[in-house]
Amino acid sequence: MAPAVKRITIFGATGLQGSSVVHSLLRDQTSNFKVRAITRAPLSEKSQALQSLGVEVARADGWMAHEIQEAFSGSWAAFVNTNSDDPIFQNPDGPTEFDLGKSIVDGIVAANVRILVLSSMRPAGEATGGKMHIKTMDMKARIEDFFLSDVMAQVHRGFPCHPDAEGFLSLHLPRWGDNDAAPFIAIADDFGDLVHGILLDPHKWKDQTVQAVSETRSLEEFVRIFSEATGKKARYVPLPSWKSLGEGVAELEDPRLLFAYGELTGGRYFGVEPSSTTTALELKKLAATAQGKDGVGAELTSLASFFAANFGPSSN
């Protein structure tokens, strides 16, 4: 079986560093990497040259975090190098390279990218006892420090990839509603089948709201199942309030408000009705029948099977 596709998105792909990373990844013969290049000018000669090599080219402006989030969406990993020589940084009253790096990092975090390789430097003052300050080195170091800061650590570190100081993969989230079961959906494995099931008999489902849910579990159960399915030490660490989720990261305002919504509705994600897998399972079975499947293929994806496939030993 071929390894799962892992999309790696490069910011600065037409520069010397980024271009080197792109070409090295394209030469890989053992991993199923898919390379995406981010550029402000997708029709430029350099961008077109990358496209001719099979690289996916996406347009985004690094100063626009929402564009960066969209461009990095679906990426497993990211490589980022900012251009220290950009004329915009020569204006002492203008934005800095750190401002650009922060915008990019915010977008990457909001896109849920699992791995970031950042082209960085340590500040000149660190090795010279404060005797020297070199703008390029200091700005790149500030970007790295921001990414590794306590504020960002709540968002991009820990569960499900990075163990904490005690060796646990710790999920830091507010409680969902009254600690009720939260709905989860396996997009790749189930969502399309639910739509398929609706389209097999659209009149039956006309004007109905269908809950796209594969399984409902409390966050404690969610982490317990993850640990059992992967063999990895994990724990749920409740945040004191929905306001504490990614505090200071503007791009996470919607996720924060989602937990506030859960608090106000008692955990009813879909509004009036409690979350349920009943309709989703019916649609899944209809789609499975149409596809000639039965047995496991007609069941909704469990959290256990999802975790084992995506985070277990065989997923590496």
Short mmCIF file of C-alpha atoms in Angstrom, two decimals:
data_model
loop_
_atom_site.label_atom_id
_atom_site.label_comp_id
_atom_site.label_asym_id
_atom_site.label_seq_id
_atom_site.Cartn_x
_atom_site.Cartn_y
_atom_site.Cartn_z
CA MET A 1 0.00 0.00 0.00
CA ALA A 2 1.35 3.41 -0.96
CA PRO A 3 2.07 5.78 1.95
CA ALA A 4 -0.45 8.52 2.60
CA VAL A 5 0.08 11.78 0.74
CA LYS A 6 1.79 14.39 2.89
CA ARG A 7 1.47 17.92 1.54
CA ILE A 8 4.41 20.18 2.33
CA THR A 9 3.83 23.87 1.68
CA ILE A 10 6.75 26.22 1.10
CA PHE A 11 6.63 29.94 1.86
CA GLY A 12 9.40 31.63 -0.09
CA ALA A 13 9.51 28.84 -2.67
CA THR A 14 10.98 31.00 -5.45
CA GLY A 15 13.89 32.19 -3.29
CA LEU A 16 17.20 30.39 -2.93
CA GLN A 17 16.35 28.51 0.26
CA GLY A 18 12.78 27.70 -0.67
CA SER A 19 13.74 26.60 -4.17
CA SER A 20 16.36 24.25 -2.75
CA VAL A 21 13.79 22.70 -0.43
CA VAL A 22 11.32 22.28 -3.29
CA HIS A 23 13.81 20.53 -5.57
CA SER A 24 15.06 18.25 -2.81
CA LEU A 25 11.52 17.14 -1.97
CA LEU A 26 10.76 16.53 -5.64
CA ARG A 27 13.72 14.14 -5.82
CA ASP A 28 12.38 12.06 -2.92
CA GLN A 29 11.55 8.50 -4.07
CA THR A 30 10.44 6.91 -0.81
CA SER A 31 7.81 9.28 0.60
CA ASN A 32 4.54 10.34 -0.94
CA PHE A 33 5.18 14.08 -0.66
CA LYS A 34 3.07 16.64 -2.47
CA VAL A 35 4.74 20.04 -2.75
CA ARG A 36 2.83 23.31 -2.72
CA ALA A 37 4.52 26.67 -3.28
CA ILE A 38 3.13 29.94 -1.98
CA THR A 39 3.76 33.05 -4.04
CA ARG A 40 2.30 36.50 -4.52
CA ALA A 41 2.79 36.16 -8.28
CA PRO A 42 1.58 32.75 -9.54
CA LEU A 43 2.01 33.87 -13.16
CA SER A 44 5.65 34.86 -12.76
CA GLU A 45 8.37 33.01 -14.65
CA LYS A 46 9.70 31.37 -11.49
CA SER A 47 6.24 30.27 -10.39
CA GLN A 48 5.48 28.84 -13.82
CA ALA A 49 8.77 26.94 -13.73
CA LEU A 50 7.74 25.33 -10.46
CA GLN A 51 4.36 24.39 -11.91
CA SER A 52 6.09 22.71 -14.85
CA LEU A 53 7.84 20.45 -12.34
CA GLY A 54 4.53 19.35 -10.85
CA VAL A 55 4.50 21.76 -7.92
CA GLU A 56 1.12 23.09 -6.86
CA VAL A 57 1.26 26.89 -6.79
CA ALA A 58 -0.98 28.88 -4.44
CA ARG A 59 -1.30 32.64 -4.24
CA ALA A 60 -1.11 34.32 -0.84
CA ASP A 61 0.24 37.52 0.66
CA GLY A 62 2.24 36.91 3.82
CA TRP A 63 0.83 40.07 5.36
CA MET A 64 -2.69 38.63 5.14
CA ALA A 65 -3.03 35.86 7.74
CA HIS A 66 -6.37 34.70 6.32
CA GLU A 67 -4.77 34.20 2.89
CA ILE A 68 -1.90 32.29 4.50
CA GLN A 69 -4.38 30.13 6.40
CA GLU A 70 -6.16 29.24 3.16
CA ALA A 71 -2.90 28.60 1.29
CA PHE A 72 -1.60 26.27 4.03
CA SER A 73 -4.93 24.49 4.46
CA GLY A 74 -4.59 20.72 4.18
CA SER A 75 -0.83 20.82 4.67
CA TRP A 76 1.01 18.31 6.82
CA ALA A 77 4.14 20.43 7.08
CA ALA A 78 5.41 23.90 6.26
CA PHE A 79 8.74 25.47 5.46
CA VAL A 80 9.00 29.23 5.94
CA ASN A 81 11.74 31.67 5.01
CA THR A 82 11.06 35.40 5.00
CA ASN A 83 13.03 37.75 2.75
CA SER A 84 15.12 39.91 5.06
CA ASP A 85 16.15 42.12 2.12
CA ASP A 86 12.62 43.19 1.21
CA PRO A 87 12.76 46.99 0.72
CA ILE A 88 9.70 47.42 2.95
CA PHE A 89 11.87 46.58 5.97
CA GLN A 90 14.22 49.48 5.27
CA ASN A 91 11.65 52.01 6.43
CA PRO A 92 12.29 52.61 10.16
CA ASP A 93 8.65 53.58 10.64
CA GLY A 94 7.28 50.69 8.59
CA PRO A 95 6.44 47.10 9.44
CA THR A 96 9.24 44.75 10.46
CA GLU A 97 10.25 41.27 9.38
CA PHE A 98 8.89 40.08 12.72
CA ASP A 99 5.48 41.53 11.85
CA LEU A 100 5.53 39.52 8.63
CA GLY A 101 6.69 36.36 10.37
CA LYS A 102 4.01 36.68 13.02
CA SER A 103 1.34 37.05 10.34
CA ILE A 104 2.59 33.90 8.61
CA VAL A 105 2.83 31.89 11.83
CA ASP A 106 -0.68 32.95 12.87
CA GLY A 107 -2.02 31.76 9.51
CA ILE A 108 -0.16 28.45 9.73
CA VAL A 109 -1.44 27.78 13.24
CA ALA A 110 -5.00 28.58 12.19
CA ALA A 111 -4.60 26.11 9.29
CA ASN A 112 -3.69 23.34 11.78
CA VAL A 113 -0.39 22.51 10.11
CA ARG A 114 1.32 19.80 12.18
CA ILE A 115 4.97 20.55 11.42
CA LEU A 116 6.81 23.82 10.82
CA VAL A 117 10.41 24.11 9.66
CA LEU A 118 11.41 27.73 10.14
CA SER A 119 14.53 29.30 8.63
CA SER A 120 15.72 31.30 11.61
CA MET A 121 18.76 32.76 13.36
CA ARG A 122 19.67 33.51 16.94
CA PRO A 123 19.91 37.19 17.92
CA ALA A 124 23.37 38.69 17.53
CA GLY A 125 23.32 39.98 21.10
CA GLU A 126 22.97 36.46 22.48
CA ALA A 127 26.47 35.41 21.43
CA THR A 128 28.12 38.81 21.89
CA GLY A 129 26.91 39.69 25.34
CA GLY A 130 24.67 42.40 23.95
CA LYS A 131 27.52 44.15 22.15
CA MET A 132 26.00 43.68 18.69
CA HIS A 133 22.52 43.95 17.26
CA ILE A 134 22.01 42.82 13.66
CA LYS A 135 18.53 43.51 12.39
CA THR A 136 18.25 40.42 10.16
CA MET A 137 19.34 38.05 12.91
CA ASP A 138 17.25 39.72 15.59
CA MET A 139 14.05 39.76 13.53
CA LYS A 140 14.30 36.09 12.53
CA ALA A 141 15.00 35.18 16.15
CA ARG A 142 11.90 37.09 17.28
CA ILE A 143 9.78 35.11 14.81
CA GLU A 144 11.12 31.84 16.20
CA ASP A 145 10.65 32.98 19.79
CA PHE A 146 7.06 33.96 19.02
CA PHE A 147 6.35 30.54 17.56
CA LEU A 148 7.85 28.87 20.63
CA SER A 149 6.25 31.24 23.14
CA ASP A 150 3.92 30.12 25.93
CA VAL A 151 0.95 31.71 24.15
CA MET A 152 1.55 29.80 20.93
CA ALA A 153 2.43 26.63 22.84
CA GLN A 154 -1.21 26.29 23.87
CA VAL A 155 -2.11 26.03 20.22
CA HIS A 156 0.62 24.34 18.22
CA ARG A 157 2.35 22.10 20.78
CA GLY A 158 1.16 19.10 22.76
CA PHE A 159 -1.68 16.90 21.59
CA PRO A 160 -1.45 14.99 19.32
CA CYS A 161 2.20 15.39 18.26
CA HIS A 162 4.47 16.87 20.94
CA PRO A 163 4.85 15.39 24.45
CA ASP A 164 5.01 17.86 27.32
CA ALA A 165 7.68 17.93 30.02
CA GLU A 166 6.03 14.96 31.77
CA GLY A 167 5.91 12.87 28.60
CA PHE A 168 2.18 13.30 27.93
CA LEU A 169 0.45 14.41 24.76
CA SER A 170 -1.75 16.95 26.49
CA LEU A 171 -4.95 18.27 24.95
CA HIS A 172 -5.58 21.77 26.31
CA LEU A 173 -9.17 22.74 25.53
CA PRO A 174 -12.11 24.22 27.42
CA ARG A 175 -14.85 21.81 28.41
CA TRP A 176 -17.55 21.31 25.82
CA GLY A 177 -20.88 22.50 27.18
CA ASP A 178 -21.70 20.79 30.46
CA ASN A 179 -18.86 18.34 29.81
CA ASP A 180 -21.23 16.64 27.39
CA ALA A 181 -20.24 14.51 24.41
CA ALA A 182 -18.84 16.54 21.53
CA PRO A 183 -19.52 15.52 17.91
CA PHE A 184 -16.69 14.37 15.67
CA ILE A 185 -16.74 13.71 11.93
CA ALA A 186 -14.22 11.77 9.82
CA ILE A 187 -14.22 14.04 6.78
CA ALA A 188 -12.24 11.79 4.43
CA ASP A 189 -13.95 8.53 5.38
CA ASP A 190 -17.54 9.50 6.18
CA PHE A 191 -18.55 12.97 5.05
CA GLY A 192 -18.64 12.18 1.33
CA ASP A 193 -20.71 9.07 2.00
CA LEU A 194 -23.30 11.11 3.89
CA VAL A 195 -23.68 13.44 0.92
CA HIS A 196 -23.79 10.39 -1.37
CA GLY A 197 -26.57 8.91 0.75
CA ILE A 198 -28.62 12.10 0.52
CA LEU A 199 -28.22 12.21 -3.25
CA LEU A 200 -29.51 8.66 -3.58
CA ASP A 201 -32.92 9.86 -2.38
CA PRO A 202 -32.87 13.69 -2.34
CA HIS A 203 -36.64 14.04 -2.00
CA LYS A 204 -36.57 12.16 1.31
CA TRP A 205 -34.03 14.57 2.72
CA LYS A 206 -35.47 17.75 1.23
CA ASP A 207 -35.47 20.66 3.71
CA GLN A 208 -33.91 18.49 6.41
CA THR A 209 -30.83 19.32 8.45
CA VAL A 210 -28.51 16.34 8.57
CA GLN A 211 -26.00 16.11 11.39
CA ALA A 212 -22.61 15.07 9.99
CA VAL A 213 -21.37 13.05 12.97
CA SER A 214 -19.20 9.93 13.08
CA GLU A 215 -19.09 9.61 16.87
CA THR A 216 -19.85 11.64 19.98
CA ARG A 217 -17.55 11.55 22.98
CA SER A 218 -16.55 13.74 25.89
CA LEU A 219 -13.08 15.22 25.62
CA GLU A 220 -11.87 12.91 28.40
CA GLU A 221 -13.11 9.90 26.41
CA PHE A 222 -11.64 11.37 23.23
CA VAL A 223 -8.15 11.41 24.76
CA ARG A 224 -8.57 8.01 26.44
CA ILE A 225 -9.52 6.42 23.11
CA PHE A 226 -6.54 8.13 21.44
CA SER A 227 -4.20 6.67 24.04
CA GLU A 228 -5.66 3.17 23.74
CA ALA A 229 -5.59 3.23 19.93
CA THR A 230 -2.05 4.55 19.57
CA GLY A 231 -0.30 3.32 22.70
CA LYS A 232 0.79 6.89 23.45
CA LYS A 233 0.49 8.61 26.81
CA ALA A 234 -2.14 11.32 26.55
CA ARG A 235 -4.31 13.38 28.85
CA TYR A 236 -6.99 16.04 28.72
CA VAL A 237 -6.16 19.27 30.54
CA PRO A 238 -9.32 21.42 30.76
CA LEU A 239 -8.81 25.14 30.25
CA PRO A 240 -10.60 27.30 32.83
CA SER A 241 -12.62 29.18 30.22
CA TRP A 242 -13.31 29.38 26.51
CA LYS A 243 -11.51 32.72 26.65
CA SER A 244 -8.26 30.89 27.46
CA LEU A 245 -8.12 29.00 24.14
CA GLY A 246 -5.21 30.41 22.13
CA GLU A 247 -5.39 33.62 24.11
CA GLY A 248 -3.73 36.42 22.17
CA VAL A 249 -4.10 34.73 18.76
CA ALA A 250 -6.65 36.72 16.77
CA GLU A 251 -7.15 33.97 14.17
CA LEU A 252 -8.53 31.67 16.87
CA GLU A 253 -11.41 33.97 17.77
CA ASP A 254 -13.93 31.72 15.99
CA PRO A 255 -12.77 28.53 17.80
CA ARG A 256 -12.96 30.44 21.09
CA LEU A 257 -16.50 31.55 20.31
CA LEU A 258 -17.42 27.98 19.33
CA PHE A 259 -16.68 26.84 22.88
CA ALA A 260 -18.61 29.83 24.21
CA TYR A 261 -21.51 28.66 22.04
CA GLY A 262 -21.18 25.16 23.49
CA GLU A 263 -21.33 26.64 26.97
CA LEU A 264 -24.50 28.59 26.20
CA THR A 265 -26.26 25.69 24.46
CA GLY A 266 -25.27 22.98 26.91
CA GLY A 267 -23.07 21.33 24.31
CA ARG A 268 -25.69 21.22 21.55
CA TYR A 269 -23.48 21.84 18.54
CA PHE A 270 -26.39 21.62 16.10
CA GLY A 271 -28.65 23.95 18.07
CA VAL A 272 -31.91 22.61 19.46
CA GLU A 273 -31.31 18.90 18.90
CA PRO A 274 -28.62 16.97 20.79
CA SER A 275 -25.83 15.51 18.66
CA SER A 276 -26.64 12.09 17.23
CA THR A 277 -25.15 9.58 14.78
CA THR A 278 -28.49 7.97 13.89
CA THR A 279 -29.11 9.75 10.59
CA ALA A 280 -25.45 9.68 9.60
CA LEU A 281 -25.32 5.92 10.06
CA GLU A 282 -28.44 5.48 7.91
CA LEU A 283 -26.88 7.54 5.12
CA LYS A 284 -23.55 5.74 5.44
CA LYS A 285 -25.26 2.39 4.94
CA LEU A 286 -27.17 3.66 1.90
CA ALA A 287 -23.96 4.88 0.30
CA ALA A 288 -22.16 1.64 1.15
CA THR A 289 -24.87 -0.39 -0.54
CA ALA A 290 -24.63 1.77 -3.65
CA GLN A 291 -20.85 1.23 -3.65
CA GLY A 292 -21.13 -2.52 -3.24
CA LYS A 293 -19.76 -2.47 0.30
CA ASP A 294 -20.95 -4.20 3.43
CA GLY A 295 -19.70 -4.98 6.91
CA VAL A 296 -17.13 -2.49 8.17
CA GLY A 297 -17.51 -0.43 5.00
CA ALA A 298 -21.09 0.32 6.00
CA GLU A 299 -20.18 1.58 9.47
CA LEU A 300 -19.24 5.09 10.52
CA THR A 301 -15.57 5.61 11.29
CA SER A 302 -14.85 5.23 14.99
CA LEU A 303 -12.43 7.48 16.81
CA ALA A 304 -10.37 4.40 17.65
CA SER A 305 -9.91 3.39 14.02
CA PHE A 306 -9.28 6.99 12.95
CA PHE A 307 -6.59 7.48 15.59
CA ALA A 308 -4.94 4.14 14.84
CA ALA A 309 -4.78 4.90 11.12
CA ASN A 310 -3.58 8.49 11.43
CA PHE A 311 -1.51 8.55 14.61
CA GLY A 312 -0.60 4.93 15.30
CA PRO A 313 2.78 3.33 14.53
CA SER A 314 1.77 2.43 10.96
CA SER A 315 0.91 6.06 10.15
CA ASN A 316 4.52 7.30 10.39
#
